[in-house]
Tab-separated table of C-alpha atoms in Angstrom:
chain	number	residue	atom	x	y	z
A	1308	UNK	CA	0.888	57.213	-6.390
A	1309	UNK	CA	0.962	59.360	-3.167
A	1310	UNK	CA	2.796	57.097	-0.758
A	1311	UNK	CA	3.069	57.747	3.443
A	1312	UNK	CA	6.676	56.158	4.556
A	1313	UNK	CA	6.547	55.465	8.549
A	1314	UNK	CA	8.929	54.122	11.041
A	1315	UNK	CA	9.883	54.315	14.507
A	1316	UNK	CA	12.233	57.558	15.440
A	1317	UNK	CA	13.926	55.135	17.829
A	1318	UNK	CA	14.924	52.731	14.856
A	1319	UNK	CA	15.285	55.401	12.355
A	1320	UNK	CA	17.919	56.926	14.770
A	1321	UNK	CA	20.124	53.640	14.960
A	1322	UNK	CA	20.057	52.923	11.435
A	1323	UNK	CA	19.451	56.575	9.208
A	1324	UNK	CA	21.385	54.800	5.655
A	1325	UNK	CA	18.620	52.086	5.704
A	1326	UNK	CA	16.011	54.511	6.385
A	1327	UNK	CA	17.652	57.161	3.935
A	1328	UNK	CA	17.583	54.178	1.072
A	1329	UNK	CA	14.318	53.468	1.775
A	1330	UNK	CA	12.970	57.120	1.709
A	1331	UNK	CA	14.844	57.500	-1.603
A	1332	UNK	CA	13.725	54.241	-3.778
A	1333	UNK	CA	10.351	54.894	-2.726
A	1334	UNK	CA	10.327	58.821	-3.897
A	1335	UNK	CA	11.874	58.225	-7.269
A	1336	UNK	CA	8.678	57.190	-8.593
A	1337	UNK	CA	5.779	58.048	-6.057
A	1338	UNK	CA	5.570	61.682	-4.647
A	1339	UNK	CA	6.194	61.476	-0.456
A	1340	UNK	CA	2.576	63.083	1.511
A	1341	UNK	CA	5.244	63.450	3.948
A	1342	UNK	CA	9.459	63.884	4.536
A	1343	UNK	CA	9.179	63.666	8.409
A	1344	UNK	CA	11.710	60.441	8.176
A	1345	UNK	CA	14.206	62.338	6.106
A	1346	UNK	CA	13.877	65.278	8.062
A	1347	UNK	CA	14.601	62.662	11.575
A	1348	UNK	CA	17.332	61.396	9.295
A	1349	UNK	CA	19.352	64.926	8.909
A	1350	UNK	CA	18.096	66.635	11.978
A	1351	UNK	CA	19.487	63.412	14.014
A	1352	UNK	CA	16.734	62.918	16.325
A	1353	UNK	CA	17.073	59.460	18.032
A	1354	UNK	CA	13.866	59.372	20.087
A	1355	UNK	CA	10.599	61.243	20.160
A	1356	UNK	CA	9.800	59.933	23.149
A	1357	UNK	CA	11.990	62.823	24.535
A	1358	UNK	CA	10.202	65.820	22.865
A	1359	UNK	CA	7.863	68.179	24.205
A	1360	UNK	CA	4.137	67.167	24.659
A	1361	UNK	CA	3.458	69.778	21.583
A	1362	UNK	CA	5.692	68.173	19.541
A	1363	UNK	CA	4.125	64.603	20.106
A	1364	UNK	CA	0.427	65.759	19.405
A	1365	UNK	CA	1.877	67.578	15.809
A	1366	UNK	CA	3.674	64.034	15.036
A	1367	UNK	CA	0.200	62.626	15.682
A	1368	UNK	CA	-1.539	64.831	14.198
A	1369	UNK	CA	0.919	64.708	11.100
A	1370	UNK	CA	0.538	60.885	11.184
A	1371	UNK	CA	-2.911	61.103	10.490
A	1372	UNK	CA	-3.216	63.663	8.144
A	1373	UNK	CA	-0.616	61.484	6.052
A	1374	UNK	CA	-2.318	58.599	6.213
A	1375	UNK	CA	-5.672	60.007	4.384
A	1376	UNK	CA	-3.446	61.796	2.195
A	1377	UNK	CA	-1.634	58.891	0.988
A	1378	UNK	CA	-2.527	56.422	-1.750
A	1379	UNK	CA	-0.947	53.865	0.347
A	1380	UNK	CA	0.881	53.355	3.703
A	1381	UNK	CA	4.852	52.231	3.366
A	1382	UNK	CA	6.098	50.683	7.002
A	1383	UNK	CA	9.447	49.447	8.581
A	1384	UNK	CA	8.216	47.659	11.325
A	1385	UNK	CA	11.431	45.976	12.690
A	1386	UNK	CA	11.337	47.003	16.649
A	1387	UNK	CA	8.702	46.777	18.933
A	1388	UNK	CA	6.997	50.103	18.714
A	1389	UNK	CA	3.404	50.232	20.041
A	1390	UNK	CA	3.204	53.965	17.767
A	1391	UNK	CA	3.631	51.522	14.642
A	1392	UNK	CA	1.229	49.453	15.740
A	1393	UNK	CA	-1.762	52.061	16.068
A	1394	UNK	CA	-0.402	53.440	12.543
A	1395	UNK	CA	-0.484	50.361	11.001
A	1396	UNK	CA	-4.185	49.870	12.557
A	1397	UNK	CA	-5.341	53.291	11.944
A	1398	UNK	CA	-3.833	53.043	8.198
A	1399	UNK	CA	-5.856	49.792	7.320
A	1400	UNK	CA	-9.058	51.213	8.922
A	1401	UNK	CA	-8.680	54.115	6.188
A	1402	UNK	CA	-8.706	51.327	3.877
A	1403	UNK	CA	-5.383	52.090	3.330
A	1404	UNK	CA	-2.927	49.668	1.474
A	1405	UNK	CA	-0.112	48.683	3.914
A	1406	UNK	CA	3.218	46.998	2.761
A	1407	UNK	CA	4.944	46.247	6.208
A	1408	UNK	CA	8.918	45.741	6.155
A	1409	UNK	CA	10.409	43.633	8.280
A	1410	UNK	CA	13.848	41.874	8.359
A	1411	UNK	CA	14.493	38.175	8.992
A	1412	UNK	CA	15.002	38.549	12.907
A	1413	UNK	CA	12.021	40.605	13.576
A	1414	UNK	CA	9.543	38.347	13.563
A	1415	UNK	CA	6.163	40.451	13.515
A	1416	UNK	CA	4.148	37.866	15.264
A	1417	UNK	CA	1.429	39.864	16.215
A	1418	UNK	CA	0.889	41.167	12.628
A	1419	UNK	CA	0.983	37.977	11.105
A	1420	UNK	CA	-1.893	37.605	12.487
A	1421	UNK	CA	-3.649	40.034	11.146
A	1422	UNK	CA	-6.204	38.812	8.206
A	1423	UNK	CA	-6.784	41.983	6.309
A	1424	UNK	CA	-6.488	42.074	2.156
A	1425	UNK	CA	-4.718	45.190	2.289
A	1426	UNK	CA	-1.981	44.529	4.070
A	1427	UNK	CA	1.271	43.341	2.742
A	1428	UNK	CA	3.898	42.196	5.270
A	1429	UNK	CA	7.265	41.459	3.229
A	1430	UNK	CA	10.436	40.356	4.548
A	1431	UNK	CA	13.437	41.849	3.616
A	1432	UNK	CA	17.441	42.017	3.547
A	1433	UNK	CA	19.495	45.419	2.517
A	1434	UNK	CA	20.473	42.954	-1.182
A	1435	UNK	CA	16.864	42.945	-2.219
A	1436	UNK	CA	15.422	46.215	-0.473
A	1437	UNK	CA	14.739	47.672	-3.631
A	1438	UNK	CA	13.328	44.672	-5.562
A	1439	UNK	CA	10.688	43.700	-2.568
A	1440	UNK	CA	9.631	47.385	-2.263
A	1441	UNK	CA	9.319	47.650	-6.060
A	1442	UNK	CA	7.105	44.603	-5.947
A	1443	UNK	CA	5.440	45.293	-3.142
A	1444	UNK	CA	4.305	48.937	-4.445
A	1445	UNK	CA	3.083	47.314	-7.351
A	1446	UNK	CA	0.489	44.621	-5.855
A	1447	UNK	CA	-0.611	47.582	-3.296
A	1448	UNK	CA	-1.388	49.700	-6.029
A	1449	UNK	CA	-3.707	46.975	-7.363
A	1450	UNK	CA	-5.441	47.612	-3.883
A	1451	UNK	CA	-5.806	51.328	-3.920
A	1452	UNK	CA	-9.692	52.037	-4.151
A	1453	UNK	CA	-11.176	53.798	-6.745
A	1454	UNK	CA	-13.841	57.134	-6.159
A	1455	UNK	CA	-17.041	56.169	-7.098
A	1456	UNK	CA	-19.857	58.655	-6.833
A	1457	UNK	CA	-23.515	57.796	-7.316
A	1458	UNK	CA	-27.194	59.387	-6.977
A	1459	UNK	CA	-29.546	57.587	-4.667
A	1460	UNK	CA	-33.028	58.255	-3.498
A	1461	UNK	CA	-33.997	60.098	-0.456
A	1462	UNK	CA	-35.526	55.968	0.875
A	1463	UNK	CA	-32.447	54.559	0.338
A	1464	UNK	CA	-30.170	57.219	1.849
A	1465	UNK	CA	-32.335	57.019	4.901
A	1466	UNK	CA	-31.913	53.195	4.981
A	1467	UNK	CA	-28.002	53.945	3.966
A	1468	UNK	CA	-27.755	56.220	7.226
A	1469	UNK	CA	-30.045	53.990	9.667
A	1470	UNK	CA	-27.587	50.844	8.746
A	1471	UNK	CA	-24.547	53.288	9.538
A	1472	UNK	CA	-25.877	54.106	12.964
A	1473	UNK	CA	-27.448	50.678	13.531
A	1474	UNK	CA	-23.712	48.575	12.591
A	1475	UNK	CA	-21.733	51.484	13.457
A	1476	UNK	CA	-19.795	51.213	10.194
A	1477	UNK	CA	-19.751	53.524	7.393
A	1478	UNK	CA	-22.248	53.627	4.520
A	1479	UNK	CA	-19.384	53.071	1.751
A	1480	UNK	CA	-18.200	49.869	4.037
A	1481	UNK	CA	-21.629	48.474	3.721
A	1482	UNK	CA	-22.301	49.182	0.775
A	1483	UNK	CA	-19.004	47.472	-0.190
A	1484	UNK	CA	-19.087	44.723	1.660
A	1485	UNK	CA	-23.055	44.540	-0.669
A	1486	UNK	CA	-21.384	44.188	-4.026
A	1487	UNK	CA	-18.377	41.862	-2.355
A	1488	UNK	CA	-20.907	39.385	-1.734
A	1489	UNK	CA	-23.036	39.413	-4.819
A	1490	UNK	CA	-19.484	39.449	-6.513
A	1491	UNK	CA	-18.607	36.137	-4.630
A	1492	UNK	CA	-22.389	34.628	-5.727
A	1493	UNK	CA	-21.779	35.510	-9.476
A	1494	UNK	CA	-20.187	32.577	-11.058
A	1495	UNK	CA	-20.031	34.244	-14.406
A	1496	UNK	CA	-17.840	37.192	-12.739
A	1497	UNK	CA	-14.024	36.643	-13.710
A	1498	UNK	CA	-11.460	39.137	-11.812
């Protein structure tokens, strides 16, 4: 599994062994899209709020490349950070899986709200760090979508486009959300 780890540079600087333990249970068994975190880690950087303009659009830019790269997103979400936020949004709109960290006095109320199947928010303590990311990594990989390709008539592609433009979402969503319902009608359908 390709895996995207994300946190805030502000909370990364106050706390690099968390961040470093994190970083390192993930990458023993999924290769990293990106080491940006380790690299804040040894570099020191405390705030990237107090970079250049260049260097924020290549950390956005960065961000989203990751994110499409990745098989699924890894977060630490405990701050307030309005950048997690939009990469948490912008990761489940890829149809991304996204296990969200948190510890027990960050209370991510805003993302509890947040009905969306591919999102995992877990709670967390540094004594079972390594058993809720392990278990987290494995129901997200459950969630990771599959390639499908498939031939379809010129009719039907022009019906596939004029519902994209119509609904404004993409053809795969539609057609998705298709076989989602006719999976919900079929009683003899077991997952």
């Amino acid at each position: 599994m390709q895996v995207y780890f994300v946190a805030s540079s502000r909370l990364v600087g106050k706390d690099t062994d968390l961040y470093l333990q994190i970083y390192k249970i993930i990458s023993r068994e999924h290769k990293m899209v990106s080491d940006k975190v380790l690299k804040w880690i040894k570099s020191g950087i405390k705030d990237l709020s107090q970079e250049s303009i260049e260097t924020k659009k290549e950390n956005y830019l960065h961000v989203i490349k990751s994110i499409k790269k990745a098989d699924m997103v890894v977060m630490e979400i405990s701050g307030h950070s309005v950048s997690m936020g939009y990469i948490l949004s912008k990761a489940l709109e890829e149809n991304k899986p996204v296990i969200a960290l948190h510890t027990a006095d960050m209370n991510p109320v805003f993302v509890k709200g947040i009905v969306n199947s591919k999102l995992i928010l877990v709670e967390y303590n540094k004594k079972n760090l390594e058993q809720v990311i392990s278990d987290s990594i494995n129901k997200a990989k459950c969630l990771v979508d599959m390639r499908f390709n498939f031939f379809v008539s010129p009719k039907i592609l022009n019906y596939l486009d004029w519902v994209a433009q119509k609904r404004m979402i993409p053809k795969s969503v539609f057609l998705r959300h298709l076989i989602e319902r006719e999976m919900k009608k079929d009683r003899e359908f077991k997952k």
